[in-house]
């Protein structure tokens, strides 16, 4: 019996004792983060699937895992040899979790399903309760975590120290932010709020930590009332410097494990809870009147101030220098032989680490050669690490954390001879990237309303991609930041000046190759007309886009002009910081293109 199936047997023994007919393992933690500390990676532990999104469900006789299109290929591989059946979300014919449980438990008398309420949002639990009732009156239990009994070597909660983000990069004091938050709360008719999202807490208090892989945040809660703010955090994580800093900013501290006590002694009449961020167990513990609504911090954080924008520019400059050094090194290294996908990752990370204020990568590098490039969230392992040859395409999606900013960039690089199909699809993706980058749109438009600009040319030929076209980027914070997004699914969050957002269309041909091109953009004012304010994008990312795969006949004059302008900006910004050899390579990589 393999490890996963043995764990399922242990789980089922506990389920029998607890009279549970099924148990659900989401990918989330008590703070509803995209990336979670190892302590809360229960779904990965029980299933063996390590993607960032997915839900595992286990009954007494079956096991299934739901995930989205980014992970279909990876999940199919990782679930081999286990009981788990892959359920492809948003694909016709795939049942929802509740529907599947209704079928699996239809012959069970008074069925009871479990889920750990501390790691599942209040919104998700409430919706699940309703759905399960419709599937034959299934009861949901939320006060039990079987992993406490069967995960014997479960990692402890992280203990990395908290540190202060200097005001020169934050641009606004914690006191000022708390004042703005309380003002926004009054507009929502709330006396205070419980803040659970780790990046919101880090931004509000101008603190950072290293508790979550790639994201400079720390495990904590922040309880704000009309008169005081209390940070609930493990006291061992606070240095004397941080304690003194928090005292000067008017913030009290308490132990992380005392959050329920803190909620019960909350002094005001009502409290704002964001049900999408607050876990169900904490939401139930609140005894005063609840005001349900979106945390005001989300939208505050996405609009960057002048210091944060300046930090982004500095971070992108350093990242661009590292990328140019890497790209100049890459082709000779491939031709010399012996270079693999993981070797690409190591080299690029080492070049970034040479830059000032480097603080690690912002997400796990996607270095996908040829067929691996078609796996949207591919991560090379020793078992899959593919050698690079002087032919075909390398899709390289990577980013870094610098104390002054966060980067996220994708380049698809021709390593040698390409097929006509590869060149055609590369050009379609480039056209989409440029059409979005150069869009002019009304202020407060949502990302959904401009998403089609990146897809229109590929749609005409029957191509599409199922991931979003763009996401917000934090300021030395999480590389994925919302609520604004650019994607097909309706996201009403408005696009506003000062926001950062990525531009990353792609096309993926399963089993053969993938193409994605990504820059980080800054939203800026364009013009004010009788019809209101209009906005534009400014590319912040400084790195040449590979021109070798372009089919020139497919490009419009405007698109070529946009690309030439972008490349001129890249050269002008980076050249003064490069030696002669790298400057000459960059000059060649950014030379203007003209139609034959």
XYZ file of C-alpha atoms in Angstrom:
596
model
C 0.000 0.000 0.000
C 1.451 3.395 -0.963
C 1.750 6.310 1.441
C -1.393 8.169 0.305
C -3.632 5.086 0.485
C -2.253 4.284 3.949
C -3.126 7.805 5.090
C -6.640 7.318 3.716
C -7.018 4.179 5.801
C -5.904 6.059 8.931
C -8.381 8.823 8.116
C -11.245 6.387 7.655
C -10.573 4.784 11.027
C -10.943 8.210 12.639
C -14.062 8.919 10.552
C -15.654 5.696 11.824
C -14.978 6.716 15.414
C -16.402 10.199 14.829
C -19.370 8.831 12.821
C -18.402 10.883 9.766
C -19.289 9.603 6.305
C -16.971 11.970 4.436
C -14.379 14.644 5.084
C -13.452 17.674 2.964
C -9.918 19.101 2.813
C -9.703 22.584 1.226
C -6.435 24.245 0.211
C -6.869 27.151 2.590
C -5.612 28.100 6.046
C -7.266 30.179 8.816
C -6.332 33.345 6.899
C -7.617 32.242 3.473
C -4.241 32.779 1.874
C -3.279 31.583 -1.590
C -0.021 30.181 -0.258
C -0.201 28.561 3.156
C 2.371 27.551 5.772
C 3.259 23.854 5.801
C 1.272 23.326 9.016
C -1.992 23.797 7.117
C -1.188 21.863 3.932
C -3.662 19.133 4.860
C -5.077 18.715 1.366
C -1.604 18.120 -0.021
C -0.737 15.685 2.782
C -3.868 13.564 2.358
C -3.861 13.503 -1.472
C -0.270 13.983 -2.627
C -1.338 16.791 -4.987
C 0.758 19.907 -4.332
C -0.885 22.531 -6.573
C -1.914 25.813 -4.964
C -5.647 25.266 -5.647
C -7.756 22.196 -5.092
C -10.098 20.376 -2.707
C -9.809 16.740 -1.632
C -12.902 14.818 -0.516
C -12.805 11.377 1.091
C -15.706 9.034 1.847
C -15.521 5.575 3.380
C -15.085 4.028 -0.069
C -14.084 6.784 -2.498
C -11.706 9.728 -2.843
C -11.762 12.613 -5.336
C -9.845 15.815 -5.933
C -11.194 18.964 -7.593
C -8.829 21.463 -9.212
C -8.850 23.967 -12.063
C -7.376 23.923 -15.555
C -3.964 25.161 -14.430
C -3.346 21.827 -12.741
C -5.184 19.199 -14.821
C -1.977 17.695 -16.215
C 0.029 17.935 -12.981
C -2.797 16.557 -10.839
C -3.357 13.633 -13.183
C 0.291 12.654 -12.745
C 0.458 13.179 -8.989
C -2.723 11.221 -8.254
C -1.570 8.107 -10.118
C -1.447 5.058 -7.873
C -3.816 6.556 -5.297
C -7.554 6.192 -4.798
C -8.108 9.786 -5.826
C -10.096 10.501 -8.975
C -9.415 13.847 -10.685
C -12.435 16.146 -10.999
C -11.862 18.900 -13.572
C -13.526 22.081 -12.353
C -15.555 24.146 -14.838
C -15.532 21.327 -17.374
C -18.916 20.112 -18.629
C -20.012 16.958 -16.835
C -17.910 17.491 -13.713
C -20.125 17.376 -10.595
C -19.687 19.869 -7.804
C -18.396 18.574 -4.485
C -21.907 18.671 -3.031
C -23.401 16.870 -6.028
C -20.733 14.181 -5.852
C -21.285 13.708 -2.126
C -25.039 13.484 -2.728
C -24.435 10.589 -5.119
C -21.850 8.828 -2.977
C -23.912 9.071 0.218
C -27.402 8.542 -1.208
C -27.755 5.166 0.527
C -26.365 6.350 3.875
C -28.864 7.086 6.637
C -28.535 10.633 8.063
C -25.153 11.266 6.395
C -22.667 13.585 8.098
C -19.749 15.318 6.370
C -16.867 17.029 8.152
C -14.719 20.045 7.362
C -12.353 21.962 9.652
C -14.108 25.280 10.262
C -10.863 27.005 11.223
C -9.446 26.708 7.692
C -12.592 27.399 5.699
C -14.117 30.839 5.151
C -17.527 31.661 6.593
C -18.845 32.216 3.055
C -17.666 28.822 1.864
C -19.131 26.963 4.864
C -22.502 28.722 4.649
C -22.736 27.934 0.933
C -21.685 24.332 1.538
C -24.312 23.875 4.253
C -27.020 25.019 1.836
C -25.799 22.834 -1.016
C -25.502 19.712 1.134
C -29.029 20.164 2.467
C -30.271 20.123 -1.111
C -28.420 16.856 -1.708
C -30.582 14.769 0.577
C -30.254 16.554 3.896
C -26.531 15.976 4.450
C -25.291 17.519 7.719
C -22.014 19.453 7.865
C -19.824 19.298 10.991
C -17.175 22.014 11.380
C -15.592 21.484 14.823
C -13.201 18.620 14.120
C -9.750 18.313 12.527
C -8.754 14.676 11.942
C -5.237 15.722 10.965
C -4.484 16.372 14.646
C -4.808 12.622 15.180
C -3.255 11.121 12.045
C -0.592 13.612 10.845
C 2.125 12.556 13.273
C 4.960 14.647 11.827
C 2.831 17.713 11.150
C 4.994 20.845 10.854
C 4.656 23.393 13.644
C 3.495 26.949 13.044
C 6.326 29.129 11.674
C 8.424 31.112 14.133
C 10.309 33.533 11.878
C 10.690 37.027 13.371
C 8.577 39.997 12.304
C 10.408 43.060 10.962
C 9.522 46.672 10.106
C 9.034 47.821 6.513
C 10.807 51.227 6.412
C 8.608 54.253 5.847
C 10.706 55.260 2.827
C 9.247 52.223 1.023
C 5.828 52.071 2.709
C 5.092 55.730 2.099
C 2.497 56.057 4.908
C 2.651 55.384 8.630
C 0.647 52.666 10.336
C -1.109 55.336 12.428
C -2.249 57.087 9.266
C -3.479 53.839 7.729
C -5.420 52.918 10.889
C -7.018 56.375 10.824
C -8.087 55.847 7.200
C -9.380 52.369 7.978
C -11.533 53.621 10.876
C -12.910 56.378 8.654
C -13.828 53.784 6.002
C -15.405 51.574 8.669
C -17.659 54.425 9.801
C -18.861 54.752 6.208
C -19.814 51.064 6.419
C -21.543 51.733 9.761
C -19.052 49.571 11.637
C -17.226 50.366 14.875
C -14.294 48.082 14.165
C -13.174 45.036 12.228
C -11.372 41.725 12.436
C -8.554 41.587 9.908
C -7.524 38.051 8.929
C -5.724 38.389 5.572
C -2.003 38.298 6.276
C -1.019 40.701 3.496
C -3.635 43.204 4.710
C -2.182 43.049 8.226
C 1.382 43.427 6.959
C 0.401 46.409 4.797
C -1.622 48.111 7.540
C 1.118 47.902 10.171
C 4.102 48.305 7.818
C 5.482 45.002 9.072
C 6.766 42.015 7.144
C 7.698 38.412 7.946
C 8.805 35.160 6.377
C 6.095 32.738 7.518
C 4.708 31.966 4.063
C 6.776 30.707 1.138
C 7.504 33.575 -1.302
C 5.150 35.994 0.515
C 6.720 38.343 3.122
C 3.915 38.047 5.690
C 3.507 36.636 9.198
C 0.788 34.555 10.869
C -1.432 36.872 12.910
C -4.801 38.580 13.338
C -5.470 42.299 13.763
C -8.502 43.354 15.801
C -9.420 47.015 15.356
C -11.987 48.735 17.566
C -12.990 52.380 17.651
C -10.335 53.124 20.285
C -7.540 50.588 19.912
C -5.880 48.032 17.668
C -4.504 44.691 18.867
C -2.143 42.436 16.937
C -2.599 38.765 17.854
C 0.730 37.089 17.116
C 3.102 34.618 18.733
C 5.080 36.867 21.131
C 8.300 34.967 20.378
C 8.194 36.471 16.885
C 8.423 40.065 18.138
C 11.841 41.642 18.657
C 12.316 44.554 21.039
C 12.545 46.824 18.008
C 9.165 45.679 16.682
C 7.555 45.900 20.130
C 8.764 49.465 20.491
C 7.638 50.314 16.984
C 4.126 48.949 17.576
C 3.860 50.818 20.885
C 4.780 54.085 19.155
C 2.154 53.398 16.458
C -0.518 52.816 19.125
C -0.879 49.077 18.534
C -1.209 46.572 21.396
C -0.219 42.902 21.153
C -1.634 39.604 22.411
C -0.912 35.926 21.797
C -2.077 34.459 18.476
C -4.010 31.729 20.278
C -6.027 34.310 22.255
C -7.972 35.623 19.273
C -11.261 33.999 20.342
C -10.898 35.565 23.814
C -10.161 38.876 22.142
C -13.329 38.656 20.082
C -15.406 37.846 23.153
C -14.048 40.902 24.988
C -14.383 43.218 21.971
C -15.791 46.475 23.442
C -17.864 48.051 20.675
C -21.462 47.568 19.549
C -20.689 45.976 16.185
C -17.794 44.641 14.118
C -17.146 44.295 10.391
C -16.408 40.786 9.182
C -15.391 39.973 5.647
C -16.960 36.537 5.282
C -14.633 35.699 2.423
C -11.576 36.213 4.642
C -12.818 35.283 8.118
C -12.815 31.583 8.891
C -16.103 30.064 9.973
C -14.961 29.223 13.503
C -13.981 32.824 14.268
C -17.133 34.217 12.667
C -19.197 32.004 14.977
C -17.206 33.194 18.016
C -18.232 36.839 17.551
C -20.912 37.786 20.095
C -21.633 41.414 19.171
C -23.596 42.525 16.129
C -21.903 41.568 12.890
C -21.645 43.870 9.896
C -20.931 41.691 6.885
C -18.997 43.418 4.138
C -15.751 43.641 2.211
C -12.682 44.721 4.140
C -11.852 48.323 3.160
C -8.154 47.467 3.321
C -8.303 45.433 0.127
C -8.978 48.444 -2.091
C -6.740 50.787 -0.099
C -3.775 48.467 -0.505
C -4.148 48.075 -4.275
C -3.759 51.808 -4.993
C -0.056 52.468 -4.582
C 1.280 55.726 -3.156
C 4.232 57.634 -4.606
C 6.813 55.863 -2.446
C 5.455 52.444 -3.414
C 5.424 53.323 -7.121
C 8.998 54.575 -6.865
C 9.894 51.296 -5.165
C 8.297 49.320 -7.970
C 10.374 51.225 -10.510
C 13.580 50.487 -8.605
C 12.670 46.821 -8.210
C 11.865 46.498 -11.913
C 15.176 48.150 -12.826
C 17.113 45.621 -10.736
C 15.047 42.757 -12.075
C 15.623 43.933 -15.629
C 19.383 44.001 -15.100
C 19.265 40.433 -13.797
C 17.062 39.323 -16.709
C 19.377 40.828 -19.330
C 22.387 39.101 -17.776
C 20.432 35.852 -17.744
C 19.172 36.116 -21.328
C 22.653 36.887 -22.664
C 23.984 33.835 -20.794
C 21.176 31.479 -21.817
C 21.777 30.741 -25.511
C 25.491 29.870 -25.218
C 24.698 27.752 -22.162
C 22.048 25.808 -24.085
C 24.381 25.269 -27.033
C 27.165 24.066 -24.719
C 24.833 21.342 -23.433
C 24.017 20.088 -19.955
C 21.578 22.863 -19.003
C 18.191 21.782 -17.600
C 14.978 23.526 -16.526
C 16.084 23.528 -12.889
C 19.475 24.886 -13.921
C 17.714 27.823 -15.574
C 15.891 28.533 -12.298
C 19.094 28.376 -10.250
C 20.994 30.684 -12.600
C 18.269 33.335 -12.752
C 17.754 33.294 -8.996
C 21.507 33.714 -8.420
C 21.595 36.739 -10.730
C 18.653 38.309 -8.914
C 20.317 37.622 -5.571
C 23.209 39.876 -6.667
C 20.845 42.861 -6.743
C 20.449 45.207 -3.740
C 17.513 44.578 -1.366
C 16.789 41.116 -2.833
C 14.571 39.103 -0.472
C 13.911 35.850 -2.322
C 11.630 34.813 -5.142
C 8.003 35.979 -5.325
C 6.689 32.574 -6.459
C 8.142 29.253 -7.532
C 9.734 29.651 -10.944
C 7.984 28.066 -13.920
C 10.730 26.922 -16.271
C 8.939 24.834 -18.895
C 10.753 23.582 -21.979
C 8.653 22.521 -24.986
C 5.800 20.244 -23.750
C 6.321 21.356 -20.147
C 5.512 24.905 -21.244
C 1.960 23.744 -21.926
C 1.496 22.988 -18.211
C 0.340 26.377 -16.957
C 1.753 26.061 -13.423
C 4.544 23.601 -14.151
C 7.343 23.344 -11.613
C 10.367 21.270 -12.555
C 11.375 18.505 -10.153
C 14.344 16.119 -10.268
C 11.983 13.553 -11.807
C 10.749 15.893 -14.576
C 13.795 18.147 -15.051
C 14.137 18.364 -18.822
C 17.423 19.132 -20.607
C 17.308 22.139 -22.918
C 18.307 21.780 -26.557
C 19.026 24.493 -29.164
C 15.529 24.196 -30.613
C 11.964 24.964 -29.596
C 10.551 27.224 -26.870
C 11.314 27.787 -23.197
C 8.478 29.356 -21.174
C 10.009 31.134 -18.164
C 7.668 32.683 -15.581
C 9.499 34.071 -12.563
C 9.645 36.915 -10.090
C 11.457 38.325 -7.106
C 10.814 40.038 -3.825
C 12.863 43.148 -3.212
C 12.372 45.269 -0.094
C 11.250 48.093 -2.394
C 8.951 46.088 -4.684
C 7.703 42.804 -6.115
C 8.255 41.571 -9.675
C 6.503 39.043 -11.932
C 7.621 38.449 -15.507
C 7.111 35.805 -18.193
C 9.157 35.474 -21.333
C 8.835 32.713 -23.910
C 12.269 32.276 -25.493
C 13.238 30.681 -28.784
C 16.233 28.399 -28.168
C 16.675 27.557 -31.843
C 14.630 26.373 -34.800
C 10.846 26.709 -34.382
C 7.902 25.214 -36.210
C 5.535 27.439 -38.170
C 2.857 26.624 -35.580
C 5.063 27.809 -32.710
C 5.837 31.079 -34.479
C 2.177 31.629 -35.362
C 0.954 31.069 -31.799
C 3.782 33.143 -30.327
C 2.719 36.044 -32.523
C -0.950 35.687 -31.541
C 0.032 35.885 -27.870
C 2.289 38.886 -28.474
C -0.504 40.700 -30.314
C -2.846 40.087 -27.388
C -0.249 41.313 -24.913
C 0.311 44.527 -26.841
C -3.393 45.192 -27.451
C -4.058 45.094 -23.704
C -0.912 46.977 -22.727
C -1.866 49.877 -24.987
C -5.559 50.018 -24.130
C -7.308 53.283 -23.269
C -10.365 52.764 -21.038
C -12.709 54.678 -18.715
C -11.867 55.010 -15.056
C -13.745 52.471 -12.881
C -14.067 49.988 -15.733
C -13.557 46.464 -14.455
C -10.917 44.107 -15.745
C -13.594 41.907 -17.279
C -14.576 44.731 -19.610
C -11.120 44.921 -21.205
C -10.087 41.254 -20.993
C -11.260 40.539 -24.548
C -8.607 42.907 -25.938
C -5.959 40.314 -25.142
C -7.987 37.448 -26.625
C -9.686 38.842 -29.718
C -7.056 37.779 -32.273
C -6.653 34.291 -30.855
C -10.443 33.895 -30.530
C -10.791 34.504 -34.263
C -8.692 31.386 -34.810
C -10.357 29.265 -32.144
C -7.658 29.555 -29.464
C -8.237 30.525 -25.836
C -6.742 30.190 -22.359
C -8.600 29.493 -19.131
C -6.503 31.464 -16.647
C -6.879 35.166 -15.953
C -5.126 37.748 -18.099
C -4.004 39.905 -15.205
C -3.787 40.183 -11.419
C -2.694 42.874 -8.997
C 0.833 42.819 -7.558
C 1.727 43.766 -3.987
C 4.372 46.237 -2.860
C 6.940 43.884 -1.265
C 3.911 41.740 -0.541
C 1.983 38.937 -2.223
C 2.595 38.656 -5.947
C -1.146 38.002 -6.409
C -3.171 40.908 -5.041
C -6.859 41.689 -5.502
C -9.692 42.340 -5.697
C -9.105 43.802 -9.182
C -8.305 41.312 -11.936
C -8.393 41.085 -15.715
C -10.191 37.885 -16.689
C -13.191 36.470 -18.567
C -15.206 35.763 -15.404
C -16.973 38.865 -14.116
C -14.963 40.683 -11.450
C -16.639 43.992 -10.583
C -13.646 45.586 -8.809
C -12.837 48.841 -10.640
C -9.493 49.677 -12.220
C -8.092 52.899 -10.738
C -4.979 55.072 -11.129
C -2.114 53.796 -8.963
C -3.011 50.126 -9.273
C -0.526 47.588 -10.561
C -1.726 44.694 -12.705
C -0.122 42.041 -14.888
C -0.696 41.507 -18.614
C -0.149 37.799 -19.353
C -2.120 36.166 -22.172
C -1.051 32.709 -23.296
C -1.828 29.713 -25.495
C -0.995 26.155 -24.489
C -0.854 23.182 -26.855
C -0.958 20.141 -24.576
C 1.929 17.758 -25.014
C 3.888 20.100 -27.295
C 4.534 23.672 -26.120
C 3.128 26.777 -24.460
C 3.519 30.516 -24.948
C 2.947 33.293 -22.397
C 4.254 36.868 -22.321
C 3.863 38.916 -19.146
C 4.672 42.407 -17.910
C 3.577 44.268 -14.793
C 1.666 47.450 -15.685
C 0.864 50.622 -13.738
C -2.543 52.237 -14.265
C -2.227 55.979 -14.929
C -4.513 58.843 -15.996
C -4.749 59.324 -19.760
C -7.159 62.214 -20.336
C -10.338 63.794 -19.006
C -13.028 64.355 -21.623
C -16.709 65.383 -21.460
C -17.325 61.648 -20.995
C -15.171 61.395 -17.866
C -11.654 60.329 -16.946
C -9.846 57.801 -19.124
C -6.934 55.624 -18.047
C -3.926 53.969 -19.652
C -1.276 51.406 -18.764
C 2.437 52.050 -18.324
C 4.647 48.940 -18.479
C 6.875 48.743 -15.407
C 8.693 45.547 -16.390
C 12.013 46.232 -18.097
C 13.073 43.291 -20.240
C 13.206 42.664 -23.989
C 10.534 40.472 -25.546
C 12.019 37.836 -27.853
C 11.509 39.011 -31.442
C 12.931 35.932 -33.200
C 9.619 33.973 -33.223
C 7.495 36.851 -34.549
C 5.657 36.360 -37.848
C 5.999 39.901 -39.163
C 3.113 39.585 -41.631
C 0.703 39.031 -38.733
C 1.663 42.261 -36.953
C -0.095 45.557 -37.558
C 1.884 48.769 -37.932
C 0.547 49.973 -34.584
C 1.647 46.769 -32.857
C 5.156 47.024 -34.270
C 5.346 50.657 -33.233
C 4.206 49.784 -29.686
C 6.782 47.002 -29.433
C 9.547 49.280 -30.737
C 8.594 51.991 -28.243
C 8.627 49.484 -25.397
C 12.021 48.175 -26.431
C 13.448 51.688 -26.696
C 12.285 52.386 -23.141
C 13.847 49.128 -21.937
C 17.166 50.023 -23.542
C 17.167 53.598 -22.272
C 16.456 52.474 -18.690
C 18.804 49.496 -18.473
C 21.766 50.392 -20.691
C 23.388 52.872 -18.250
C 23.585 50.094 -15.624
C 25.206 47.456 -17.849
C 28.765 46.794 -18.964
C 29.632 47.081 -22.648
C 29.056 43.415 -23.496
C 25.585 43.305 -21.940
C 24.744 46.724 -23.367
C 25.551 45.536 -26.877
C 23.497 42.384 -26.394
C 20.583 44.520 -25.195
C 20.982 46.900 -28.148
C 20.610 43.958 -30.520
C 17.674 42.467 -28.586
C 15.768 45.771 -28.681
C 16.550 46.963 -32.194
C 13.495 48.345 -34.046
C 11.468 46.006 -36.217
C 9.961 46.945 -39.561
C 7.687 45.089 -41.896
C 9.461 43.596 -44.931
